[in-house]
mmCIF file of C-alpha atoms in Angstrom:
data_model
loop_
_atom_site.group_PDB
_atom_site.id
_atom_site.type_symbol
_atom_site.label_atom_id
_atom_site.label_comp_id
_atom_site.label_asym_id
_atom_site.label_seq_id
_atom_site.Cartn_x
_atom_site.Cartn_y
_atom_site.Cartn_z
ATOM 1 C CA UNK A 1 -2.842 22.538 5.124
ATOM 2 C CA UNK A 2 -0.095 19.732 5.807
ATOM 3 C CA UNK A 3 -2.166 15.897 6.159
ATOM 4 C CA UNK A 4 -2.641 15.178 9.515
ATOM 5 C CA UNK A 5 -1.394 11.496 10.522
ATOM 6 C CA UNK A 6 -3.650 11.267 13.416
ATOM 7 C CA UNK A 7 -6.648 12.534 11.308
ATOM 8 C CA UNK A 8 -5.456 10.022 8.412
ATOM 9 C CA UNK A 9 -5.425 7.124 11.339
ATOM 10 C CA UNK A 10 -8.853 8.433 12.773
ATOM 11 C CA UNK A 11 -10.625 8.247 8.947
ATOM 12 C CA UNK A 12 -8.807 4.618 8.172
ATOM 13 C CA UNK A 13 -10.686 3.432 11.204
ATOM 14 C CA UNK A 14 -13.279 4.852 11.051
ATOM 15 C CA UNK A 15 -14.184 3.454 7.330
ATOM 16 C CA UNK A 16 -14.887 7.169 6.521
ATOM 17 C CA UNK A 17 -12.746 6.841 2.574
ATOM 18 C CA UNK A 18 -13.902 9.851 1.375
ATOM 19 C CA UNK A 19 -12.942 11.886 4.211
ATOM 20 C CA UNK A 20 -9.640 10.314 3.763
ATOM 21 C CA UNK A 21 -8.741 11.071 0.758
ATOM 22 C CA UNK A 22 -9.897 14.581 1.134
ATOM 23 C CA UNK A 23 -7.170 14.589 3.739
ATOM 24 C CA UNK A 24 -4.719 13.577 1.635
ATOM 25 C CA UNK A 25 -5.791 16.270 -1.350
ATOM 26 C CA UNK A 26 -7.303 13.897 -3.700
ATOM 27 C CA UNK A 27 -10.545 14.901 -6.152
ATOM 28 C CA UNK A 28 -13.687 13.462 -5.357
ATOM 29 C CA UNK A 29 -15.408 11.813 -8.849
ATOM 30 C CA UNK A 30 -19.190 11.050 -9.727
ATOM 31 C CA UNK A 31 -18.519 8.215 -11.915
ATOM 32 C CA UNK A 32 -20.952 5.333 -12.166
ATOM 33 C CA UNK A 33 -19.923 2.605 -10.510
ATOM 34 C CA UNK A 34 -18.342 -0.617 -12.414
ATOM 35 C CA UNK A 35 -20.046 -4.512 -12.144
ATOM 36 C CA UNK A 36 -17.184 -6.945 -12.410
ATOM 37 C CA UNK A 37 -17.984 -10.488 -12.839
ATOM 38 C CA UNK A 38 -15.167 -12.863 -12.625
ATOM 39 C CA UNK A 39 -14.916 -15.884 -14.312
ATOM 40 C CA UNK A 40 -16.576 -17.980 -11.560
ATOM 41 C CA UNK A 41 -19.967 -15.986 -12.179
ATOM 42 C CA UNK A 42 -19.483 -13.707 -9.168
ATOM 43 C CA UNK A 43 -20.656 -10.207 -9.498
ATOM 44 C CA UNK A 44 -18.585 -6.876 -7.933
ATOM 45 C CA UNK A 45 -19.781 -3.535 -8.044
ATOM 46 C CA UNK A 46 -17.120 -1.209 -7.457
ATOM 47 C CA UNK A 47 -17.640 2.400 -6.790
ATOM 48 C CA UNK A 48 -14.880 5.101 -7.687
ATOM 49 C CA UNK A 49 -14.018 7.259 -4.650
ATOM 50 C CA UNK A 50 -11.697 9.643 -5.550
ATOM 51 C CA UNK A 51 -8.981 10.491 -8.431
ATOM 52 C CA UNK A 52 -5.554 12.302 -9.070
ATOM 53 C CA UNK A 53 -4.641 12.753 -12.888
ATOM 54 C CA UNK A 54 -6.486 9.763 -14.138
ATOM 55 C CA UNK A 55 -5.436 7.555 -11.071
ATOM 56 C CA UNK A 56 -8.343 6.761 -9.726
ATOM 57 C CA UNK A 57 -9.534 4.688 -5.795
ATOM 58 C CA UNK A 58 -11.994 2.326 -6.084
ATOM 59 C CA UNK A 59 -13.674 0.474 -2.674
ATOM 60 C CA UNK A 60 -15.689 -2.652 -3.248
ATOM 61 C CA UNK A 61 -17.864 -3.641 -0.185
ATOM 62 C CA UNK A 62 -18.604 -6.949 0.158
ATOM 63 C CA UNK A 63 -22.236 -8.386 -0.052
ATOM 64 C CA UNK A 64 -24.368 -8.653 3.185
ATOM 65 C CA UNK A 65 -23.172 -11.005 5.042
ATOM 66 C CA UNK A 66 -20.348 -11.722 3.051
ATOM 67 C CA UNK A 67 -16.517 -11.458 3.117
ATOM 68 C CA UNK A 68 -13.735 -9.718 1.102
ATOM 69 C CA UNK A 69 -12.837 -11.671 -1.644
ATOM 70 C CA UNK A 70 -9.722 -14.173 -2.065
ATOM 71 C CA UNK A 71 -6.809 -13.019 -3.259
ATOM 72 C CA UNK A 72 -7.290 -15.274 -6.842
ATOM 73 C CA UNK A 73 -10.510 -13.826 -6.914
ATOM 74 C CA UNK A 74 -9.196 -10.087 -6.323
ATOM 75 C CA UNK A 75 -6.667 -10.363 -9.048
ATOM 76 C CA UNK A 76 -9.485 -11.383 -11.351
ATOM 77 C CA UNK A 77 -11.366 -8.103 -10.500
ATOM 78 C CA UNK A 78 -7.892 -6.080 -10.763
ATOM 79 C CA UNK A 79 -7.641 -7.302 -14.097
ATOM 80 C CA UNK A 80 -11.439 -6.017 -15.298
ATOM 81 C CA UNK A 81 -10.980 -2.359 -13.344
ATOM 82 C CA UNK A 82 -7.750 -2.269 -15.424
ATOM 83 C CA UNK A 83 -9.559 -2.679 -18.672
ATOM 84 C CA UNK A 84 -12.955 -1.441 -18.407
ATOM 85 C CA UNK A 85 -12.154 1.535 -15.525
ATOM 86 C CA UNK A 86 -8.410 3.125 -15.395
ATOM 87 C CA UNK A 87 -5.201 0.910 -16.026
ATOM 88 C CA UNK A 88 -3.435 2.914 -12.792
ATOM 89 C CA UNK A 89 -5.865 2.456 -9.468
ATOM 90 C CA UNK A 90 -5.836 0.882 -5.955
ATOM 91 C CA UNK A 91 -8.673 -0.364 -4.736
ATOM 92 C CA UNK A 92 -9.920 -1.096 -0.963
ATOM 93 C CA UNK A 93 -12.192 -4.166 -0.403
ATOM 94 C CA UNK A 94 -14.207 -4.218 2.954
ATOM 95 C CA UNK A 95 -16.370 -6.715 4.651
ATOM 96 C CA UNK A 96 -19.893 -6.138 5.512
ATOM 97 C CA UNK A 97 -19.497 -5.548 9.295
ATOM 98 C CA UNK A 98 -16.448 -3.338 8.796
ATOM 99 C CA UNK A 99 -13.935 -4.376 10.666
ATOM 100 C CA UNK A 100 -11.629 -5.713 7.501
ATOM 101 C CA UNK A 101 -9.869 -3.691 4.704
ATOM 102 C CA UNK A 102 -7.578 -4.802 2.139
ATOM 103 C CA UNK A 103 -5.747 -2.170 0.060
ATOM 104 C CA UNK A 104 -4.435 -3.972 -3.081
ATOM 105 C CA UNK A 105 -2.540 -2.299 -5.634
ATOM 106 C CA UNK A 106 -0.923 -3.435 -8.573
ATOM 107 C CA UNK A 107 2.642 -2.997 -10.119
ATOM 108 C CA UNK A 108 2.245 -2.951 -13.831
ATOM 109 C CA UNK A 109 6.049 -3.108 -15.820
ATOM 110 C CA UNK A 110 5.698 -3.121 -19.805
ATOM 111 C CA UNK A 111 7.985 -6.864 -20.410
ATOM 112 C CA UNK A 112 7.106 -8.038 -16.637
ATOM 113 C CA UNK A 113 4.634 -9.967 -14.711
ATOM 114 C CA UNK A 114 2.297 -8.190 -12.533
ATOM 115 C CA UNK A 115 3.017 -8.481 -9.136
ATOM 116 C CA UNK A 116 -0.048 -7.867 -6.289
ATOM 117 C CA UNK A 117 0.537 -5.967 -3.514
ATOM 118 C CA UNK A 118 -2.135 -6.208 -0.225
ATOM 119 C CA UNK A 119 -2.278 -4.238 2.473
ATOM 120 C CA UNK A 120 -4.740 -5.010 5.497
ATOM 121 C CA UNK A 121 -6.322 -3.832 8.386
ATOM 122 C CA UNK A 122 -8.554 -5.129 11.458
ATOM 123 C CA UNK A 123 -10.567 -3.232 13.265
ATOM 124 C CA UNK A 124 -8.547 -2.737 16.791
ATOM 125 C CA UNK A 125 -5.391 -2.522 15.118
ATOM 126 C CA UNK A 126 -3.733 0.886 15.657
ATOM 127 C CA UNK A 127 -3.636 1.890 11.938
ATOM 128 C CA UNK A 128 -0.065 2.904 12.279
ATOM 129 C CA UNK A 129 1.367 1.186 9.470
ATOM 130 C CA UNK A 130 -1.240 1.467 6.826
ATOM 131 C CA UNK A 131 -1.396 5.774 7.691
ATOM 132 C CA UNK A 132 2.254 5.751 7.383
ATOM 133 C CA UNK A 133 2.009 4.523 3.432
ATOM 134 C CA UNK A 134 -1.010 6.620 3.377
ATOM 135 C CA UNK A 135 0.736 10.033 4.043
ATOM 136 C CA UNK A 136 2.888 9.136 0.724
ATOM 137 C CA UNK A 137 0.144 9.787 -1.571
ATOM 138 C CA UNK A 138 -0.974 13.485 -0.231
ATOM 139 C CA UNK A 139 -1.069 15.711 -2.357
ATOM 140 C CA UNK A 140 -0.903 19.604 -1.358
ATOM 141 C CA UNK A 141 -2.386 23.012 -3.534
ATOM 142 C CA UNK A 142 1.094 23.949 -4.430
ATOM 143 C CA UNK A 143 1.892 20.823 -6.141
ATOM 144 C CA UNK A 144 -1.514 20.859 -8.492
ATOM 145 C CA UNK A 145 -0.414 22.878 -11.514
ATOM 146 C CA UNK A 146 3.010 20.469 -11.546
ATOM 147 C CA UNK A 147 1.278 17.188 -11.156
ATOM 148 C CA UNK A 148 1.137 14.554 -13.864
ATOM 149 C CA UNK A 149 -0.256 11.145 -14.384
ATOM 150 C CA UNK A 150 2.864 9.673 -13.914
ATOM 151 C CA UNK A 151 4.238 11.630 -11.060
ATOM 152 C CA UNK A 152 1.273 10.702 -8.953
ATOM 153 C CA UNK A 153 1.200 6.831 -9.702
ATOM 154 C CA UNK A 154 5.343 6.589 -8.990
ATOM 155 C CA UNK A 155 4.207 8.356 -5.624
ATOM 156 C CA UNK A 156 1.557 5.668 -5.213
ATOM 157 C CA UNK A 157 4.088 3.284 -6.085
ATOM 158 C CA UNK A 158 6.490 4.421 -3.945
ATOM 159 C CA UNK A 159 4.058 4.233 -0.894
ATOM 160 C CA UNK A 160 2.796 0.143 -1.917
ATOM 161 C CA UNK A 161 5.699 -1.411 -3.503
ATOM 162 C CA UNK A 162 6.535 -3.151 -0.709
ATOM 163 C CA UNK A 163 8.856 -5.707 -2.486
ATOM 164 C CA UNK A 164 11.380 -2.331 -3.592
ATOM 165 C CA UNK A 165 11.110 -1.186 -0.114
ATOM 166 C CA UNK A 166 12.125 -4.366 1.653
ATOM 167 C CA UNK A 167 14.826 -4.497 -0.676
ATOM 168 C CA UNK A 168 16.319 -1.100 -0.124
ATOM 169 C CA UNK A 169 16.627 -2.159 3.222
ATOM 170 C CA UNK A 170 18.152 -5.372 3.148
ATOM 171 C CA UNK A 171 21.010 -3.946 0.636
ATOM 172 C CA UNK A 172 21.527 -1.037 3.301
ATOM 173 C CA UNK A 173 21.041 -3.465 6.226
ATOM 174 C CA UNK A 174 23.873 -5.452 4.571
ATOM 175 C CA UNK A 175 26.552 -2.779 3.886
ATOM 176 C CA UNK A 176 25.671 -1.392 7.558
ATOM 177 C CA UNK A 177 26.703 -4.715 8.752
ATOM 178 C CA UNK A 178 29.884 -5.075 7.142
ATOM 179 C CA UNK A 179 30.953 -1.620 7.998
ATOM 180 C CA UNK A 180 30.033 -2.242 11.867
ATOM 181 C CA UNK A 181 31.639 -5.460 11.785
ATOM 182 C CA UNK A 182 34.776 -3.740 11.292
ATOM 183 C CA UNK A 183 35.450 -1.542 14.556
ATOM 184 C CA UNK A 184 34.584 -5.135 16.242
ATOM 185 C CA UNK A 185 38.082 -5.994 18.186
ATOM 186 C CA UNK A 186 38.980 -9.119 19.965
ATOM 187 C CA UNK A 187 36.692 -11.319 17.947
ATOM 188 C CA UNK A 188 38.861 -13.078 15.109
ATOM 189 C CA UNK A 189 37.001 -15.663 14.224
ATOM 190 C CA UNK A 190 35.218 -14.686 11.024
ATOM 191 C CA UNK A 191 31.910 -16.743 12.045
ATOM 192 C CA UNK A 192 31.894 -15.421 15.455
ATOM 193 C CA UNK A 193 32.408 -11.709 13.948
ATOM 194 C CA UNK A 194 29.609 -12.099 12.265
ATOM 195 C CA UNK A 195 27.221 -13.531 14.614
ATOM 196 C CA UNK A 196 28.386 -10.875 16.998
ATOM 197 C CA UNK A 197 27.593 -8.502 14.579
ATOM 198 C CA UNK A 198 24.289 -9.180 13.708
ATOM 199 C CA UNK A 199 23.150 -9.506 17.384
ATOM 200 C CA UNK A 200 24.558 -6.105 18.184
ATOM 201 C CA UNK A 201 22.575 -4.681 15.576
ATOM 202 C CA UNK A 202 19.031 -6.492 16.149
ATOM 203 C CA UNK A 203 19.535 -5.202 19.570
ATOM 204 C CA UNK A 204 19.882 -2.119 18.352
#
């Protein structure tokens, strides 16, 4: 059965993870869950949700009456589920009230820096754009005997990277431009062409 985006948007805000991920055709694990400390003395515990090929979910919940943790403080944790759980993961933080998430995931190059990627949601927020990354990762029965490690982590890439995604559009933005800016007639001012241009096209 195809994912559901409604159903996807129903579990996200609902908090229900597991039933999520089930949606989207991922295996449920039993491992134990991991204790992080970071180098301020704070203590995690993370629990591992769900897996695909040795890329695993993790959700950390925050302490009773406590918030998710700063971004510093969440790449510190990153950086211990990479070494002591598995190197390719995402994990979702939540407050104790739930009505915060933040997705993070990682992007690891061999000769780069890593670069941190959040995604968040509030509770009475529509879930619309969080789902929509979400339905990138589902997985269905026909693909299992073809998946691979790496197959599913590019498709988790694909879906969170959104540094290569704003950049796609940006370069297409900019040769769409150009190209409309040349059926423009009557404008010959090369300034003026341009502004013209990209008004036309934000209104469109």
């Amino acid at each position: 059965m195809a994912p559901d985006l409604q159903r996807i948007k129903n579990h996200l805000i609902a908090f229900n993870f597991k039933e999520l991920f089930n949606e989207l055709g991922w295996d449920r694990v039993s491992d134990r869950p991991l204790t992080i400390t970071t180098k301020g003395g704070s203590s995690f515990i993370l629990k591992s949700l769900v897996e695909k090929r040795g890329v695993k979910v993790y959700l950390c919940p925050a302490h009773p009456q406590s918030k998710i943790p700063d971004d510093k403080t969440i790449r510190q944790i990153d950086l211990q589920v990479a070494k002591e759980g598995a190197a390719e993961h995402l994990i979702i933080y939540t407050d104790a009230t739930d009505e915060h998430q933040v997705w993070q995931w990682v992007r690891r190059e061999p000769g780069k820096p890593l670069t941190q990627h959040t995604h968040k949601y509030h509770k009475g927020q529509s879930g619309e754009s969080l789902a929509g990354k979400l339905i990138k990762i589902a997985f269905s029965i026909a693909e299992e005997d073809t998946l691979t490690n790496p197959t599913v982590s590019g498709r988790v890439k694909s879906a969170f990277d959104v540094e290569k995604v704003t950049k796609r559009f940006y370069e297409r933005f900019k040769k769409e431009h150009s190209a409309f800016m040349d059926f423009i007639k009557g404008i010959t001012e090369q300034g003026n062409r341009e502004w013209y241009t990209s008004l036309m096209l934000n209104r469109l």
